[in-house]
PDB file of C-alpha atoms in Angstrom:
ATOM      1  CA  MET A 591     -31.877  13.067  -5.786  1.00 51.00           C
ATOM      2  CA  THR A 592     -30.937  10.187  -4.775  1.00 54.00           C
ATOM      3  CA  ASP A 593     -27.321  10.173  -6.569  1.00 60.00           C
ATOM      4  CA  ASN A 594     -26.904  13.523  -4.720  1.00 62.00           C
ATOM      5  CA  SER A 595     -27.655  12.164  -1.053  1.00 62.00           C
ATOM      6  CA  SER A 596     -25.567   9.176  -2.117  1.00 66.00           C
ATOM      7  CA  LYS A 597     -22.489  11.455  -2.437  1.00 66.00           C
ATOM      8  CA  LYS A 598     -23.272  13.266   0.945  1.00 64.00           C
ATOM      9  CA  SER A 599     -23.206  10.320   2.893  1.00 74.00           C
ATOM     10  CA  ASP A 600     -20.179   9.165   1.063  1.00 83.00           C
ATOM     11  CA  TRP A 601     -18.229  12.131   2.027  1.00 83.00           C
ATOM     12  CA  LYS A 602     -19.300  11.730   5.573  1.00 84.00           C
ATOM     13  CA  ARG A 603     -18.744   7.987   5.632  1.00 88.00           C
ATOM     14  CA  ARG A 604     -15.300   8.666   4.268  1.00 88.00           C
ATOM     15  CA  TYR A 605     -14.475  11.404   6.700  1.00 86.00           C
ATOM     16  CA  ARG A 606     -15.883   9.806   9.689  1.00 87.00           C
ATOM     17  CA  LEU A 607     -13.483   6.509   9.154  1.00 88.00           C
ATOM     18  CA  PHE A 608     -10.688   8.969   8.326  1.00 86.00           C
ATOM     19  CA  LYS A 609     -11.602  10.578  11.806  1.00 84.00           C
ATOM     20  CA  GLN A 610     -11.821   7.256  13.796  1.00 85.00           C
ATOM     21  CA  GLN A 611      -8.962   6.259  12.433  1.00 84.00           C
ATOM     22  CA  GLU A 612      -6.863   9.142  13.355  1.00 80.00           C
ATOM     23  CA  ASP A 613      -8.122   9.587  17.045  1.00 78.00           C
ATOM     24  CA  ARG A 614      -7.755   5.862  17.945  1.00 81.00           C
ATOM     25  CA  GLN A 615      -4.005   5.986  16.764  1.00 79.00           C
ATOM     26  CA  GLU A 616      -3.387   8.416  19.365  1.00 75.00           C
ATOM     27  CA  PHE A 617      -4.735   6.080  22.043  1.00 78.00           C
ATOM     28  CA  ASP A 618      -2.520   2.868  20.794  1.00 82.00           C
ATOM     29  CA  GLY A 619      -0.839   1.207  23.237  1.00 84.00           C
ATOM     30  CA  TRP A 620      -2.734   2.916  26.161  1.00 85.00           C
ATOM     31  CA  GLU A 621      -4.010   0.797  29.542  1.00 88.00           C
ATOM     32  CA  ILE A 622      -6.765   1.714  31.427  1.00 90.00           C
ATOM     33  CA  GLU A 623      -4.529   3.282  34.143  1.00 90.00           C
ATOM     34  CA  ASP A 624      -3.734   6.011  31.342  1.00 85.00           C
ATOM     35  CA  PHE A 625      -6.728   6.795  30.149  1.00 85.00           C
ATOM     36  CA  ILE A 626      -7.699   7.281  33.988  1.00 90.00           C
ATOM     37  CA  LYS A 627      -4.584   9.448  34.352  1.00 88.00           C
ATOM     38  CA  HIS A 628      -5.544  11.480  31.441  1.00 85.00           C
ATOM     39  CA  VAL A 629      -8.929  11.903  32.692  1.00 88.00           C
ATOM     40  CA  PHE A 630      -7.595  13.422  35.861  1.00 89.00           C
ATOM     41  CA  GLU A 631      -5.321  15.723  33.923  1.00 88.00           C
ATOM     42  CA  LEU A 632      -7.896  16.705  32.016  1.00 88.00           C
ATOM     43  CA  ARG A 633     -10.150  17.221  34.762  1.00 92.00           C
ATOM     44  CA  GLN A 634      -7.435  19.736  36.339  1.00 91.00           C
ATOM     45  CA  GLU A 635      -6.978  21.781  32.969  1.00 89.00           C
ATOM     46  CA  VAL A 636     -10.680  22.221  33.185  1.00 90.00           C
ATOM     47  CA  THR A 637     -10.636  23.517  36.640  1.00 90.00           C
ATOM     48  CA  GLU A 638      -7.617  26.042  36.318  1.00 90.00           C
ATOM     49  CA  LEU A 639      -9.148  27.505  33.237  1.00 89.00           C
ATOM     50  CA  GLN A 640     -12.441  27.777  34.982  1.00 90.00           C
ATOM     51  CA  ASP A 641     -10.383  29.642  37.478  1.00 87.00           C
ATOM     52  CA  GLN A 642      -9.175  31.976  35.039  1.00 88.00           C
ATOM     53  CA  VAL A 643     -12.558  32.714  33.580  1.00 89.00           C
ATOM     54  CA  ASP A 644     -13.790  33.712  36.751  1.00 86.00           C
ATOM     55  CA  SER A 645     -11.057  35.661  37.513  1.00 86.00           C
ATOM     56  CA  LEU A 646     -11.408  37.622  34.145  1.00 86.00           C
ATOM     57  CA  LYS A 647     -15.226  38.263  34.861  1.00 85.00           C
ATOM     58  CA  ALA A 648     -14.301  39.917  38.154  1.00 83.00           C
ATOM     59  CA  GLN A 649     -12.075  42.011  36.819  1.00 79.00           C
ATOM     60  CA  PRO A 650     -13.444  45.514  35.366  1.00 75.00           C
ATOM     61  CA  LYS A 651     -14.192  45.777  31.821  1.00 66.00           C
ATOM     62  CA  GLN A 652     -12.232  48.430  29.500  1.00 61.00           C
ATOM     63  CA  GLU A 653     -12.995  49.888  26.599  1.00 55.00           C
ATOM     64  CA  SER A 654      -9.992  50.049  24.475  1.00 52.00           C
ATOM     65  CA  LYS A 655      -8.532  49.090  20.840  1.00 55.00           C
ATOM     66  CA  PRO A 656      -7.991  46.003  19.546  1.00 55.00           C
ATOM     67  CA  GLU A 657      -4.918  44.350  21.239  1.00 54.00           C
ATOM     68  CA  LYS A 658      -2.615  41.631  19.824  1.00 51.00           C
ATOM     69  CA  PRO A 659      -2.771  38.701  21.972  1.00 49.00           C
ATOM     70  CA  GLU A 660      -0.248  38.110  24.800  1.00 57.00           C
ATOM     71  CA  ARG A 661       1.160  35.151  22.793  1.00 65.00           C
ATOM     72  CA  GLU A 662       1.155  35.735  18.988  1.00 81.00           C
ATOM     73  CA  LEU A 663      -0.612  33.291  16.892  1.00 80.00           C
ATOM     74  CA  LYS A 664       1.049  30.926  14.663  1.00 86.00           C
ATOM     75  CA  VAL A 665       0.512  28.893  11.818  1.00 85.00           C
ATOM     76  CA  GLU A 666       1.282  25.837  13.919  1.00 85.00           C
ATOM     77  CA  ASP A 667      -1.322  25.997  16.617  1.00 86.00           C
ATOM     78  CA  PHE A 668      -3.698  25.307  14.441  1.00 88.00           C
ATOM     79  CA  LYS A 669      -5.643  22.098  15.694  1.00 88.00           C
ATOM     80  CA  GLN A 670      -7.444  19.758  13.058  1.00 86.00           C
ATOM     81  CA  ASP A 671     -10.205  18.733  15.795  1.00 86.00           C
ATOM     82  CA  TRP A 672     -11.459  22.361  16.045  1.00 90.00           C
ATOM     83  CA  PRO A 673     -14.954  23.069  14.813  1.00 90.00           C
ATOM     84  CA  TYR A 674     -15.171  24.758  11.597  1.00 89.00           C
ATOM     85  CA  SER A 675     -16.612  28.043  13.581  1.00 90.00           C
ATOM     86  CA  THR A 676     -13.056  27.832  15.871  1.00 92.00           C
ATOM     87  CA  LYS A 677     -10.908  27.652  12.834  1.00 92.00           C
ATOM     88  CA  PHE A 678     -12.731  30.587  11.426  1.00 92.00           C
ATOM     89  CA  VAL A 679     -12.256  32.679  14.412  1.00 92.00           C
ATOM     90  CA  PHE A 680      -8.707  31.317  14.392  1.00 92.00           C
ATOM     91  CA  LEU A 681      -7.705  32.680  10.889  1.00 93.00           C
ATOM     92  CA  LEU A 682      -9.405  35.703  11.509  1.00 92.00           C
ATOM     93  CA  THR A 683      -7.412  36.405  14.858  1.00 91.00           C
ATOM     94  CA  LEU A 684      -4.132  34.443  12.888  1.00 91.00           C
ATOM     95  CA  GLU A 685      -4.411  37.160   9.908  1.00 90.00           C
ATOM     96  CA  ASN A 686      -5.620  40.136  12.161  1.00 90.00           C
ATOM     97  CA  LYS A 687      -7.680  41.073   9.123  1.00 91.00           C
ATOM     98  CA  PRO A 688     -10.938  40.938   7.144  1.00 91.00           C
ATOM     99  CA  LEU A 689     -10.867  37.570   4.697  1.00 92.00           C
ATOM    100  CA  THR A 690     -12.840  36.608   1.895  1.00 90.00           C
ATOM    101  CA  SER A 691     -14.528  33.112   1.384  1.00 91.00           C
ATOM    102  CA  ARG A 692     -11.666  32.821  -1.124  1.00 92.00           C
ATOM    103  CA  GLU A 693      -8.716  33.396   1.302  1.00 92.00           C
ATOM    104  CA  ILE A 694     -10.481  31.175   4.095  1.00 93.00           C
ATOM    105  CA  HIS A 695     -10.766  28.326   1.762  1.00 92.00           C
ATOM    106  CA  ASP A 696      -6.825  28.531   0.627  1.00 93.00           C
ATOM    107  CA  HIS A 697      -6.108  28.924   4.298  1.00 92.00           C
ATOM    108  CA  LEU A 698      -7.906  25.498   4.826  1.00 93.00           C
ATOM    109  CA  LEU A 699      -6.650  23.974   1.823  1.00 91.00           C
ATOM    110  CA  LYS A 700      -3.090  24.506   3.508  1.00 91.00           C
ATOM    111  CA  LEU A 701      -4.145  23.887   6.914  1.00 91.00           C
ATOM    112  CA  ASP A 702      -6.949  21.514   7.140  1.00 90.00           C
ATOM    113  CA  LYS A 703      -6.597  17.375   6.563  1.00 86.00           C
ATOM    114  CA  GLN A 704      -9.997  17.070   6.211  1.00 87.00           C
ATOM    115  CA  TYR A 705     -11.523  19.610   4.219  1.00 88.00           C
ATOM    116  CA  GLN A 706     -10.038  18.197   0.894  1.00 84.00           C
ATOM    117  CA  PHE A 707     -12.107  15.128   1.739  1.00 85.00           C
ATOM    118  CA  TYR A 708     -15.448  17.512   0.977  1.00 87.00           C
ATOM    119  CA  ASN A 709     -16.830  16.194  -2.578  1.00 88.00           C
ATOM    120  CA  ASP A 710     -17.233  20.381  -2.921  1.00 89.00           C
ATOM    121  CA  PRO A 711     -14.876  21.873  -0.183  1.00 89.00           C
ATOM    122  CA  LYS A 712     -16.207  25.510  -1.371  1.00 90.00           C
ATOM    123  CA  GLY A 713     -19.881  24.738  -1.064  1.00 90.00           C
ATOM    124  CA  THR A 714     -19.316  23.414   1.980  1.00 89.00           C
ATOM    125  CA  LEU A 715     -17.322  26.337   3.295  1.00 92.00           C
ATOM    126  CA  SER A 716     -20.437  28.845   2.484  1.00 91.00           C
ATOM    127  CA  VAL A 717     -22.335  26.717   4.334  1.00 92.00           C
ATOM    128  CA  TYR A 718     -20.397  26.591   7.805  1.00 91.00           C
ATOM    129  CA  LEU A 719     -19.587  30.087   7.214  1.00 93.00           C
ATOM    130  CA  ARG A 720     -23.246  31.270   6.746  1.00 92.00           C
ATOM    131  CA  ALA A 721     -24.180  29.270   9.637  1.00 92.00           C
ATOM    132  CA  VAL A 722     -21.400  30.514  11.953  1.00 92.00           C
ATOM    133  CA  VAL A 723     -22.176  34.461  10.940  1.00 92.00           C
ATOM    134  CA  LYS A 724     -25.630  33.580  12.004  1.00 92.00           C
ATOM    135  CA  SER A 725     -24.677  32.401  15.285  1.00 90.00           C
ATOM    136  CA  GLY A 726     -22.837  35.464  15.861  1.00 90.00           C
ATOM    137  CA  ARG A 727     -19.599  34.493  16.209  1.00 92.00           C
ATOM    138  CA  ILE A 728     -18.307  35.864  13.124  1.00 94.00           C
ATOM    139  CA  LYS A 729     -20.006  38.830  10.869  1.00 93.00           C
ATOM    140  CA  SER A 730     -19.972  39.370   7.687  1.00 92.00           C
ATOM    141  CA  VAL A 731     -19.587  43.128   5.582  1.00 91.00           C
ATOM    142  CA  LYS A 732     -20.509  43.887   2.164  1.00 87.00           C
ATOM    143  CA  LEU A 733     -18.591  46.693   0.863  1.00 81.00           C
ATOM    144  CA  PRO A 734     -19.832  48.903  -2.016  1.00 80.00           C
ATOM    145  CA  GLY A 735     -17.893  47.876  -5.445  1.00 77.00           C
ATOM    146  CA  ILE A 736     -16.847  44.494  -4.130  1.00 78.00           C
ATOM    147  CA  LYS A 737     -18.070  41.392  -5.060  1.00 82.00           C
ATOM    148  CA  GLU A 738     -17.456  39.452  -2.120  1.00 84.00           C
ATOM    149  CA  LYS A 739     -18.361  39.496   1.259  1.00 88.00           C
ATOM    150  CA  LEU A 740     -15.429  39.829   4.144  1.00 91.00           C
ATOM    151  CA  PHE A 741     -15.498  37.904   6.792  1.00 93.00           C
ATOM    152  CA  VAL A 742     -14.928  39.810  10.117  1.00 93.00           C
ATOM    153  CA  MET A 743     -14.792  39.575  14.263  1.00 93.00           C
ATOM    154  CA  PRO A 744     -17.616  40.994  15.725  1.00 93.00           C
ATOM    155  CA  GLU A 745     -15.573  43.664  17.573  1.00 93.00           C
ATOM    156  CA  TRP A 746     -14.141  44.906  14.061  1.00 92.00           C
ATOM    157  CA  VAL A 747     -17.816  46.528  13.005  1.00 90.00           C
ATOM    158  CA  ASP A 748     -19.556  49.025  14.617  1.00 89.00           C
ATOM    159  CA  SER A 749     -23.078  49.053  15.737  1.00 87.00           C
ATOM    160  CA  GLU A 750     -24.126  50.050  12.071  1.00 87.00           C
ATOM    161  CA  ASN A 751     -22.368  47.068  10.552  1.00 85.00           C
ATOM    162  CA  ASN A 752     -19.777  48.909   9.145  1.00 85.00           C
ATOM    163  CA  LEU A 753     -15.814  48.267   9.520  1.00 86.00           C
ATOM    164  CA  LYS A 754     -13.904  50.175  11.650  1.00 87.00           C
ATOM    165  CA  PRO A 755     -11.330  52.417  10.389  1.00 84.00           C
ATOM    166  CA  THR A 756      -8.437  50.642  11.701  1.00 85.00           C
ATOM    167  CA  TYR A 757      -9.878  47.179  10.078  1.00 82.00           C
ATOM    168  CA  GLN A 758     -10.502  49.305   6.630  1.00 78.00           C
ATOM    169  CA  ASN A 759      -6.714  50.081   6.095  1.00 75.00           C
ATOM    170  CA  THR A 760      -5.628  46.149   5.782  1.00 75.00           C
ATOM    171  CA  ILE A 761      -8.128  45.536   2.947  1.00 75.00           C
ATOM    172  CA  ASN A 762      -6.565  44.909  -0.468  1.00 66.00           C
ATOM    173  CA  LEU A 763      -8.799  46.170  -2.850  1.00 59.00           C
ATOM    174  CA  PHE A 764      -6.999  45.140  -6.197  1.00 54.00           C
TER     175      PHE A 764
END
């Protein structure tokens, strides 16, 4: 049991050191004035984003079919510092179709620098997926005759957790 806990703490330590080193590189050569200026810029961005959120909340809600975002997402938009819940939502939105854990795993191996540092990336992915599904940020759907669960956006399923027809056509059953 202690061997297993030491493995867990070992990858956590390696990841923490890697992340700290990566984060510090961003600020190499910054003076205190640079930090202060950056904080003010971030505050301004937060205010502008809050104004956008407030204006969107004020608009009447419309029932409509899934729309593509105004700006098409690209793989290059992926951010390393996102939490895994956001990474999952990004991948689902990018692909605009239900994904299996295997497909999510393959995407993360290509896009996420930190993902490869886990001793058991697939096991870790399973834990994260369960937690994000439990939080409601994404949903899992089990189709009859298919071994793996599909992970989907909540708006892609109906009230009975059945995949909407629009997204059923995007599943490759073979």
